[in-house]
Coordinates of C-alpha atoms in Angstrom, one line a residue:
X1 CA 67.3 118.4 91.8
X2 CA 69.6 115.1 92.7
X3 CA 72.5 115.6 95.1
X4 CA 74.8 112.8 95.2
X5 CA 73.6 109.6 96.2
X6 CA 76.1 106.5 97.5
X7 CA 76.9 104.2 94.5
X8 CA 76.2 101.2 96.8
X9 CA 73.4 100.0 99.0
X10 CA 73.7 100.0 102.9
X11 CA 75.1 97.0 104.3
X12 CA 73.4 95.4 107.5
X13 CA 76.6 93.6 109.4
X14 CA 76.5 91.6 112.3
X15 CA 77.6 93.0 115.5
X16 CA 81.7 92.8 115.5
X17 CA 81.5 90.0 118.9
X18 CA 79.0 87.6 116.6
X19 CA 81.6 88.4 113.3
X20 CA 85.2 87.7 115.8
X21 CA 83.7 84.6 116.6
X22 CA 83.3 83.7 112.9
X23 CA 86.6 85.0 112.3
X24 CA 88.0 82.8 115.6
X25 CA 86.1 79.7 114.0
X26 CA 87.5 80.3 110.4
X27 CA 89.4 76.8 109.1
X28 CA 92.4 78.6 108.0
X29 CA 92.7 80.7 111.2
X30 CA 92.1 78.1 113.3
X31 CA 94.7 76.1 112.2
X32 CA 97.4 78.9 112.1
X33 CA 96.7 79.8 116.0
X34 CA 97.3 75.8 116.4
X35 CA 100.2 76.0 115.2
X36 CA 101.6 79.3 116.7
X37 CA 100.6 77.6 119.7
X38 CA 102.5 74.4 119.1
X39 CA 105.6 76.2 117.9
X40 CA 108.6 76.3 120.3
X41 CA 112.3 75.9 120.7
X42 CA 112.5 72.8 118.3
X43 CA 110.6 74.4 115.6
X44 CA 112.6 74.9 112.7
X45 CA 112.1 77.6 109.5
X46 CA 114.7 78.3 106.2
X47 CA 115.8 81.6 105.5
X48 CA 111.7 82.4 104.5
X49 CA 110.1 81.6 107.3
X50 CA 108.8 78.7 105.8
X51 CA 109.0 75.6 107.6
X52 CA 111.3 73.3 106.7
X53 CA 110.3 69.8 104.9
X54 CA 111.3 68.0 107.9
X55 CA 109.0 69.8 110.5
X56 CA 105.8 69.7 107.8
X57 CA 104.7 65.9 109.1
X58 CA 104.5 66.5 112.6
X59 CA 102.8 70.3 112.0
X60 CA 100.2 68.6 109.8
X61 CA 99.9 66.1 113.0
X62 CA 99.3 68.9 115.5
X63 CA 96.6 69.7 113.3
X64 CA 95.1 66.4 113.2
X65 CA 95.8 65.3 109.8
X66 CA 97.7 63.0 108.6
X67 CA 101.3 63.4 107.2
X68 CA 100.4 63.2 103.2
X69 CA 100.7 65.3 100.7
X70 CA 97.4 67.1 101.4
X71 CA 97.6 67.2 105.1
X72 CA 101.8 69.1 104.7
X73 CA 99.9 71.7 101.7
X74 CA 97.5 72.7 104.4
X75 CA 99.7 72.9 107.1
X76 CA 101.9 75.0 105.1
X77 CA 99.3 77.2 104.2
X78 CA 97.7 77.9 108.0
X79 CA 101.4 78.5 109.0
X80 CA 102.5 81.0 106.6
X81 CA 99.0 82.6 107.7
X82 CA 100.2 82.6 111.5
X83 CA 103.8 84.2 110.4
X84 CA 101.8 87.0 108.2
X85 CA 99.8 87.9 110.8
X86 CA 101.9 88.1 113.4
X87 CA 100.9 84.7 115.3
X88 CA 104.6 83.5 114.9
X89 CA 107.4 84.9 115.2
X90 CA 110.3 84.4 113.4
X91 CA 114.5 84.0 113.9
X92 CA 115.0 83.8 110.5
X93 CA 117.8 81.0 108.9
X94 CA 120.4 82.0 106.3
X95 CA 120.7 80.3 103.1
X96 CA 124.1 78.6 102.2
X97 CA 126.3 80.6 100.8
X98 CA 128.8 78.3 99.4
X99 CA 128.8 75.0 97.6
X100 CA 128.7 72.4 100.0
X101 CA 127.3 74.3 102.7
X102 CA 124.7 73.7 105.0
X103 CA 122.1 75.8 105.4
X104 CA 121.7 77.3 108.9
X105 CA 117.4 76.9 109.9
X106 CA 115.9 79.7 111.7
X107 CA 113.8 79.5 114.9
X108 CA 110.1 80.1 115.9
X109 CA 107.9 80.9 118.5
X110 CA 104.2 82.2 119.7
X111 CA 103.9 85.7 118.4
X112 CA 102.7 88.5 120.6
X113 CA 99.3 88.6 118.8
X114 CA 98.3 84.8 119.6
X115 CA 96.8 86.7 122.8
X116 CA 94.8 88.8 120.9
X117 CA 92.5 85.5 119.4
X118 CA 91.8 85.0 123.5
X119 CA 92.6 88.3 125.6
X120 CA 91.5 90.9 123.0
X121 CA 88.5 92.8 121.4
X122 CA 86.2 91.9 118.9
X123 CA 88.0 94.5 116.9
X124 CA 91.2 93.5 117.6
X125 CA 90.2 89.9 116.4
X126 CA 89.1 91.1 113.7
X127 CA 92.2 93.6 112.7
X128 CA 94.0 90.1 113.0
X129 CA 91.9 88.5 110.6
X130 CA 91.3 91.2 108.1
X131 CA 95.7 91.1 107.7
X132 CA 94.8 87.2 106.8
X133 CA 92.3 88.1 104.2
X134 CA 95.4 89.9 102.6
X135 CA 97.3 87.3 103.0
X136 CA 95.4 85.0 101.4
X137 CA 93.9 87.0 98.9
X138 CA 97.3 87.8 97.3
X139 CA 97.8 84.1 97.3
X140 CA 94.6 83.6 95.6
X141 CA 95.9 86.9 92.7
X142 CA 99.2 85.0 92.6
X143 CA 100.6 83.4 89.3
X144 CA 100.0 79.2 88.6
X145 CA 102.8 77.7 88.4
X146 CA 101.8 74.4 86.7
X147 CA 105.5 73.7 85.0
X148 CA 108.2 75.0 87.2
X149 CA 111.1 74.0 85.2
X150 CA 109.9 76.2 82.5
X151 CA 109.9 79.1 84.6
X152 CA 113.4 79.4 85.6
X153 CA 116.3 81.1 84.4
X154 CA 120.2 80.1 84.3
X155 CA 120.4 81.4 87.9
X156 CA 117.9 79.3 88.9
X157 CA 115.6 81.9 89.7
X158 CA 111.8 82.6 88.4
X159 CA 112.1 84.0 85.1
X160 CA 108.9 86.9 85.9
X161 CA 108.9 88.1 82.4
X162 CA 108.0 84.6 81.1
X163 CA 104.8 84.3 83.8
X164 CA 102.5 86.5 81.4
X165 CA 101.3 87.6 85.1
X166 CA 99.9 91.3 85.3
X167 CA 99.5 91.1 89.2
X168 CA 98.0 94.5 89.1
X169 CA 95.6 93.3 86.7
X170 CA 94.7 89.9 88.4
X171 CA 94.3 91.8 92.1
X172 CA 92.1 94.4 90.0
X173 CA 89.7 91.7 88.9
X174 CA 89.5 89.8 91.9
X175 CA 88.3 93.0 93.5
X176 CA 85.9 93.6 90.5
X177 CA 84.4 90.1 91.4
X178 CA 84.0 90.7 95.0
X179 CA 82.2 93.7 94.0
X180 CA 80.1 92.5 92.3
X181 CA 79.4 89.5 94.5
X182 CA 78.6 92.1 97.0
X183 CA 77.0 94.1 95.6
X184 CA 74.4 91.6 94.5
X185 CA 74.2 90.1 98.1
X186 CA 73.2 93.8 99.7
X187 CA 71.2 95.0 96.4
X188 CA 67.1 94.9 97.3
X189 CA 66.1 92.2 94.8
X190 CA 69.8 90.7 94.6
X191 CA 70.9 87.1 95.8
X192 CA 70.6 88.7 99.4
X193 CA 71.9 85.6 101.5
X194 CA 71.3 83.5 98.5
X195 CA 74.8 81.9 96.2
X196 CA 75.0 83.1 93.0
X197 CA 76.2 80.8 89.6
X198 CA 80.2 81.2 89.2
X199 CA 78.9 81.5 85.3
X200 CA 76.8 84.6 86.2
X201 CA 79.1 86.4 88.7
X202 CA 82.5 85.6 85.6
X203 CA 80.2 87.1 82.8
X204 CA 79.6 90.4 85.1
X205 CA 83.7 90.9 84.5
X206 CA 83.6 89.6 80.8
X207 CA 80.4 90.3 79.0
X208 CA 80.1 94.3 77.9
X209 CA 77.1 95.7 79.2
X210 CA 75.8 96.5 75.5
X211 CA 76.4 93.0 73.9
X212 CA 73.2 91.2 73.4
X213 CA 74.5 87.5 72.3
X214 CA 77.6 86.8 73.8
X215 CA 80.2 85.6 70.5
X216 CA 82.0 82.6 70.7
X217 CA 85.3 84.6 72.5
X218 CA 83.7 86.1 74.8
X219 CA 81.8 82.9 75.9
X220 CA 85.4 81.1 75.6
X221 CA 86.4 84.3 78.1
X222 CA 83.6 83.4 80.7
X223 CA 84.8 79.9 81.0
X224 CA 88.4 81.1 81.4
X225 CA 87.4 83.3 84.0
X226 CA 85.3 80.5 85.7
X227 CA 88.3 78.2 85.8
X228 CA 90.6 81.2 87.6
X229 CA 87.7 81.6 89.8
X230 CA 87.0 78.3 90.9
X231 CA 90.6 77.9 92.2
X232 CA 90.6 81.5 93.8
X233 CA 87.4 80.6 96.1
X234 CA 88.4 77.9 96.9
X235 CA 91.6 79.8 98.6
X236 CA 89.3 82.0 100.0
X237 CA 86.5 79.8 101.1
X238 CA 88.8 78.6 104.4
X239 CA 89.8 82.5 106.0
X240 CA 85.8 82.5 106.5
X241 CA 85.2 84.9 103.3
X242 CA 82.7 82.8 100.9
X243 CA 80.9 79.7 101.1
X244 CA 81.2 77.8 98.1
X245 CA 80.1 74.8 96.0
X246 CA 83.2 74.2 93.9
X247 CA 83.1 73.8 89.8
X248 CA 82.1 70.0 89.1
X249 CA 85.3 68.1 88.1
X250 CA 83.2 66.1 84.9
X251 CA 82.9 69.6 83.4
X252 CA 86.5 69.7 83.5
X253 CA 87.4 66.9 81.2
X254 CA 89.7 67.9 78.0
X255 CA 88.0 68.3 74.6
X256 CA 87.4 64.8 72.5
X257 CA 87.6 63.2 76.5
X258 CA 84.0 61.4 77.8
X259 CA 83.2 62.0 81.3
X260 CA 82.8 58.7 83.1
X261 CA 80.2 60.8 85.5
X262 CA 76.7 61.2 84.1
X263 CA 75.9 64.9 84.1
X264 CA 73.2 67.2 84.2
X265 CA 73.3 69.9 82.0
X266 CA 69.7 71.5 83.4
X267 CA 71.7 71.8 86.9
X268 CA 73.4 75.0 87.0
X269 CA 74.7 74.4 90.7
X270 CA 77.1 71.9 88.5
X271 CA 78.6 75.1 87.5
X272 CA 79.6 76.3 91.0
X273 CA 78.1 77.9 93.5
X274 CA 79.5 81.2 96.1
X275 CA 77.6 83.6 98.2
X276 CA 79.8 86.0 100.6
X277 CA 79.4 84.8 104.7
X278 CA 78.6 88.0 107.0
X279 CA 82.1 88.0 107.6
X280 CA 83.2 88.3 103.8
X281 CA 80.9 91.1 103.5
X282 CA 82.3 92.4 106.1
X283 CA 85.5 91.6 104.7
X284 CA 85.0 92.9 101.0
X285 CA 83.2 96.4 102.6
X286 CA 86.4 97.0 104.9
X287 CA 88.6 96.5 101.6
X288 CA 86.4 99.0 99.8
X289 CA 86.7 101.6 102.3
X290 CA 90.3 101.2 102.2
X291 CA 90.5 101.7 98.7
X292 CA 87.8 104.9 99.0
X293 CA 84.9 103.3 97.8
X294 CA 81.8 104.5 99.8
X295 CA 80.1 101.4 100.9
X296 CA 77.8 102.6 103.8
X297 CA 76.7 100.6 107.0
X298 CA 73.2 100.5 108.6
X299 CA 74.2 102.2 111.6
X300 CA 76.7 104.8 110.0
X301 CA 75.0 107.8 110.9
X302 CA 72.8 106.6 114.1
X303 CA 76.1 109.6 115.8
X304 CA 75.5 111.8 113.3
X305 CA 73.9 115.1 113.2
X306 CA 70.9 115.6 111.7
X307 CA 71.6 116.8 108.5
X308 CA 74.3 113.7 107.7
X309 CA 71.4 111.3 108.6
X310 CA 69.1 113.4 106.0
X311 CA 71.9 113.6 103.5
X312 CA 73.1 110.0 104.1
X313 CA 70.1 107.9 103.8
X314 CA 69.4 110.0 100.0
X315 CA 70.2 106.7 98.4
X316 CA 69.4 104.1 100.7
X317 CA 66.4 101.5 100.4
X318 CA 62.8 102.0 102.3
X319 CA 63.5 99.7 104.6
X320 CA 67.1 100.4 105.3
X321 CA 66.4 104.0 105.5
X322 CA 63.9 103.2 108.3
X323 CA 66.4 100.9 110.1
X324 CA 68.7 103.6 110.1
X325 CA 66.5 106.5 111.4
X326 CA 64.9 104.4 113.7
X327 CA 69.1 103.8 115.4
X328 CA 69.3 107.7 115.1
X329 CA 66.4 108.5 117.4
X330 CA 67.0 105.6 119.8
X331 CA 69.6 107.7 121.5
X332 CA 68.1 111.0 121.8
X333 CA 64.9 112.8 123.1
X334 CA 62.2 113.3 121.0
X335 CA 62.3 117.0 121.4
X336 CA 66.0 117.8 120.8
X337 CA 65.4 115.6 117.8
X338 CA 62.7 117.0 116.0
X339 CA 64.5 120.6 116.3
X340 CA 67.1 119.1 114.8
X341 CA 65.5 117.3 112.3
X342 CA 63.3 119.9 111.2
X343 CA 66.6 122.7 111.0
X344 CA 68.3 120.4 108.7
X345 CA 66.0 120.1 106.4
X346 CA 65.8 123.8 105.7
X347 CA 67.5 125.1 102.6
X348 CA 67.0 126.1 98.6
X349 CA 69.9 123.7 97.7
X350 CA 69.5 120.8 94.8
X351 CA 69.5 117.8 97.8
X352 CA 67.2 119.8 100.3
X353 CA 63.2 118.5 99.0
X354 CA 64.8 114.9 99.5
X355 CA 65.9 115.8 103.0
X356 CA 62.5 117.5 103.7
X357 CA 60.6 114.3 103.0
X358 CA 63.3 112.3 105.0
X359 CA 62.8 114.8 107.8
X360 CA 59.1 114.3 107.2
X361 CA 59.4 110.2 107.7
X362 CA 61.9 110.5 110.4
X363 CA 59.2 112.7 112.4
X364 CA 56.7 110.3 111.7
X365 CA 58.8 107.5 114.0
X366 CA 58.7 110.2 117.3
X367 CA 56.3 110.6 119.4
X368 CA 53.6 112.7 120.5
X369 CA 57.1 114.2 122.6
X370 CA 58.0 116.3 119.1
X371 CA 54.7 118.9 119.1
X372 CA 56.4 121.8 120.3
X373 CA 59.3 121.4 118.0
X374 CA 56.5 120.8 115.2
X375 CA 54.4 123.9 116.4
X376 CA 57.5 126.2 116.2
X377 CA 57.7 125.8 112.4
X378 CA 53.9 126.3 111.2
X379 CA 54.8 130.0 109.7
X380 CA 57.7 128.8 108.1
X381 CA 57.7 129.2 104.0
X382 CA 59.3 125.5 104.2
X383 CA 58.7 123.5 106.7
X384 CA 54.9 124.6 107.7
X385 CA 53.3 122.4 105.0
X386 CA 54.8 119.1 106.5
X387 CA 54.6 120.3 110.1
X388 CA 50.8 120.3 109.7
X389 CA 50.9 117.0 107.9
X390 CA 52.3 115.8 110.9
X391 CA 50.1 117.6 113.7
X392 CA 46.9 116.6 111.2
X393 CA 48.4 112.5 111.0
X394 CA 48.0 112.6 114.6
X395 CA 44.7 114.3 115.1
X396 CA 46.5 117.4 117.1
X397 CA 43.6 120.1 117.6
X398 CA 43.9 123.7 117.0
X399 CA 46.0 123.3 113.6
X400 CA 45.7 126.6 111.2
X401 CA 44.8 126.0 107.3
X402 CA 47.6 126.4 105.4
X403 CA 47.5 129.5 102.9
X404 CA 46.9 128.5 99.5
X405 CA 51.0 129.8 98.5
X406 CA 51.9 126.7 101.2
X407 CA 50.0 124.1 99.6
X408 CA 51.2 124.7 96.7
X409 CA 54.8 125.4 97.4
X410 CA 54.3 122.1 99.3
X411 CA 53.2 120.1 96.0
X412 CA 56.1 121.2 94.6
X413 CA 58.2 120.4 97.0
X414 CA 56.9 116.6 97.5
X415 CA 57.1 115.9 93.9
X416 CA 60.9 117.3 93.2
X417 CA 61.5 115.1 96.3
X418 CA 59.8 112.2 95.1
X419 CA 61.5 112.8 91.5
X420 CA 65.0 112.7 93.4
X421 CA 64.1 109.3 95.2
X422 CA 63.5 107.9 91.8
X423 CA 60.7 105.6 93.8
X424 CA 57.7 103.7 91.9
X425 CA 57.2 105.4 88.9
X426 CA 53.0 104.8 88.8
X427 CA 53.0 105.5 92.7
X428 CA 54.5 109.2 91.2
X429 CA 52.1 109.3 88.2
X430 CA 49.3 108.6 90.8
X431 CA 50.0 111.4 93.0
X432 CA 50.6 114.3 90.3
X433 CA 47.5 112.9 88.4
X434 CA 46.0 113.1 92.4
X435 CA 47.4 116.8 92.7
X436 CA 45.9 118.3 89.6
X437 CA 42.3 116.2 90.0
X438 CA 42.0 117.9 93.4
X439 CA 43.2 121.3 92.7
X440 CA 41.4 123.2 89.9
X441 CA 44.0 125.6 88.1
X442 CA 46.6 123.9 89.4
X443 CA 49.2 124.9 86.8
X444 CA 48.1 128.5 86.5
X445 CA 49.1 128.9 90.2
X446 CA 52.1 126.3 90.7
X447 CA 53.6 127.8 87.8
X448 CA 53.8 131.3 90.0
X449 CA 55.4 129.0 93.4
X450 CA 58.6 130.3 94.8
X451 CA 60.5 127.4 94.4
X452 CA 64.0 126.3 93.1
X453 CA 62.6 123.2 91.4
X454 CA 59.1 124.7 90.3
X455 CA 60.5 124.4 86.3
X456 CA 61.8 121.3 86.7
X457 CA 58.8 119.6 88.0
X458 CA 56.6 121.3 86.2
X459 CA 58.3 119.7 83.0
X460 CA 58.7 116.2 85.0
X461 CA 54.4 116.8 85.1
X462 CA 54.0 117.5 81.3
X463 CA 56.1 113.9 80.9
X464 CA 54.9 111.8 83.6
X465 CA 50.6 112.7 83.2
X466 CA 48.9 110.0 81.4
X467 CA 46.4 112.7 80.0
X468 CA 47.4 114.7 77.4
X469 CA 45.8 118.0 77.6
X470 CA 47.1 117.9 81.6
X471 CA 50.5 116.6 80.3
X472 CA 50.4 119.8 77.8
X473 CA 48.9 122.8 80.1
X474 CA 51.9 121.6 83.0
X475 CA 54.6 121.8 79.8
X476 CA 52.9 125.2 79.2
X477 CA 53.1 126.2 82.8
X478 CA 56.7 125.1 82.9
X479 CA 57.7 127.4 79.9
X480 CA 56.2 129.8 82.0
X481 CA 58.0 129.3 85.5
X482 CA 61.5 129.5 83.2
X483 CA 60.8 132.5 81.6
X484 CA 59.6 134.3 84.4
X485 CA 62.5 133.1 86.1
X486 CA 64.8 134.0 83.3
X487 CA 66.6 130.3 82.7

């Protein structure tokens, strides 16, 4: 009976004016359009781009910070963000050749996107700040170089091989982490706009799924991970991504060392804290995409046909589901859409009872408008049943009984639907247990419907009814329906 359902939740994302304004307002950004914008004929680079040492105090100082170590870091970073993304551009230098050379600095000036953070769309603000997410995420997946010297070979030149650096494997769990931090912030009964522990969102990439108590290695894993993580949102909490409460440094102390900070050990916020912003999710979503992960939108489908919007929302939420049918019928006539809705759901295939009950919520948003498209389908095998739910929810007169072959090819039909949705299990158990209590013989003539699904539910019947003599005559019935039907 299930068709294919996404394998994440529906995001809702801010409209792309309210998320280029977050982007425009972004530390890192900011700071890199300062500087494309303070950049000019005295600017000086080396043969990477980079600014030289010399030009690093008064760059920090167009920033506003002062000329220490700190303030020089950060105004390294923000500029290599504005040559990345095209904020800069570059005349590069050329490196001495010779021994006793000089090297010969390179030139900068405003790149043509600067205009783009003032003249352009919200989309085009966004492109821009979308390249910087690359940017710094690859600085964030990038190796630690903590003893330099070590690293280099007789050339002077960083030995790779002695890194122990996989940056495929590093990229591929800082995209498992994001993930999984997103996936938790747009799953009903997730963190939703809440932060989540850096211990809990590290043990989601280290703990297998089937380990009960963590061993000693694996916990030793998690805190590894947690230290990698901790510096990796904190170079990704300034391009706007995350908002996050950083690792406490008294946790940090070596083994056999005392922490002259008193610490809690009840307070798990002491562990670090990150939630995704609206633009990280927005963020993290556009990188799924790109890499062909489905990670749907509500919104997706409001210029859709019918039958994606019945398809799409298979897997989404109640609420979201409603959010997104409501954006649907906002732009079209109640009329055109209930003919539309209603020849969508049509069809013998494994998805179609899903769509019908979809089609039969999406009617119930339309107005009175929809009656003649309703009326047109009251002799039809499939859609009849629900098209005099509909007429009888709104006290229409003149509605024909259903014969008895409709009612019950429509109680088959609702419960394979409600089987695929995989909704509240005792909201199902109520209404089979409802279906037989109302309908004596109820197996001796569902087991005779016309349906593709009849078996199926039939069995679903025998599992799901709490008495057993029911539970037994629907698995009788269901032997029945296969044989008959010769599976």
């Amino acid at each position: 009976m299930s068709a294919d359902h996404p394998t994440l939740p529906p995001v809702r994302l801010r409209a792309d004016a309210e998320l280029a304004r977050d982007a425009l307002a972004a530390p890192l950004l900011a700071d890199a359009a300062r500087l494309a914008r303070w950049a000019g004929p005295d600017t000086r680079v080396d043969a990477g781009g980079e600014l030289v040492d010399e030009q690093l105090p008064a760059a920090a100082e167009a920033l506003g910070l002062p000329a220490d170590e700190e303030g020089e870091l950060r105004a390294g970073d923000a500029w290599r963000l504005a040559v990345d993304t095209g904020l800069v551009e570059i005349e590069d230098g050329e490196s001495a050749g010779e021994a006793g050379a000089e090297d010969v600095p390179g030139r900068a000036a405003p790149g043509e996107n600067l205009a783009l953070l003032t003249g352009g769309s919200p989309r085009d603000v966004l492109a821009l700040w979308l390249d910087g997410f690359d940017t710094v995420f690859a600085d964030a997946v990038a190796p630690v170089l903590d003893d330099l010297d070590q690293l280099l070979d007789e050339d002077g030149e960083i030995d790779v091989d002695a890194l122990d650096w996989d940056p495929e494997a590093e990229a591929e769990f800082l995209e498992g982490v994001l993930g999984n931090l997103y996936l938790l912030t747009v799953s009903e009964g997730g963190a939703g706009e809440g932060p989540v522990p850096l211990p809990a969102l590290a043990a989601s990439m280290v703990v297998p799924d089937d380990m009960g108590e963590p061993t000693d290695d694996v916990l030793e894993q998690v805190s590894d991970a947690m230290m990698r993580l901790d510096e990796q949102f904190r170079l990704l909490e300034p391009i706007g991504l995350v908002e996050y409460q950083p690792l406490d440094e008294a946790l940090m102390v070596e083994e056999g060392e005392e922490s002259a900070v008193s610490v809690d050990d009840e307070d798990v916020t002491r562990y670090g804290m990150v939630r995704l912003t609206p633009l990280g999710l927005y963020g993290v979503r556009a990188r799924m995409l790109e890499a062909g992960v489905g990670a749907p939108a509500v919104g997706d489908l409001a210029d859709k046909g019918a039958d994606a919007l019945l398809d799409g929302i298979a897997g989404y939420p109640e609420a979201a589901a409603r959010e997104e049918t409501a954006a649907w019928l906002a732009g079209r006539d109640a009329l055109g859409a209930a003919r539309e809705l209603l020849h969508a759901a049509r069809g013998s295939d494994p998805g179609s009872p899903l769509r019908r009950l979809h089609c039969q919520q999406t009617l119930s948003l339309v107005g009175p408008e929809a009656e003649p498209a309703v009326r047109e389908v009251l002799d039809d095998a499939e859609l009849g049943g629900l098209a005099r739910v509909w007429l009888a929810e709104r006290g229409a007169a003149d509605v024909p009984a259903p014969p008895e072959s409709m009612i019950f090819w429509l109680a088959i039909d609702t419960i394979a639907a409600q089987l695929d949705a995989e909704g509240d299990l005792e909201e199902l158990q109520e209404l089979i247990e409802g279906l037989t209590g109302r309908h004596g013989g109820f197996f001796e003539a569902a087991w005779r419907v016309e349906h593709p699904a009849t078996a199926e539910v039939l069995e679903a019947m025998g599992r799901l009814h709490r008495d057993k003599g029911t539970a037994k005559e629907a698995r009788k019935a269901a032997f029945k329906a296969r044989s008959r039907g010769g599976v």
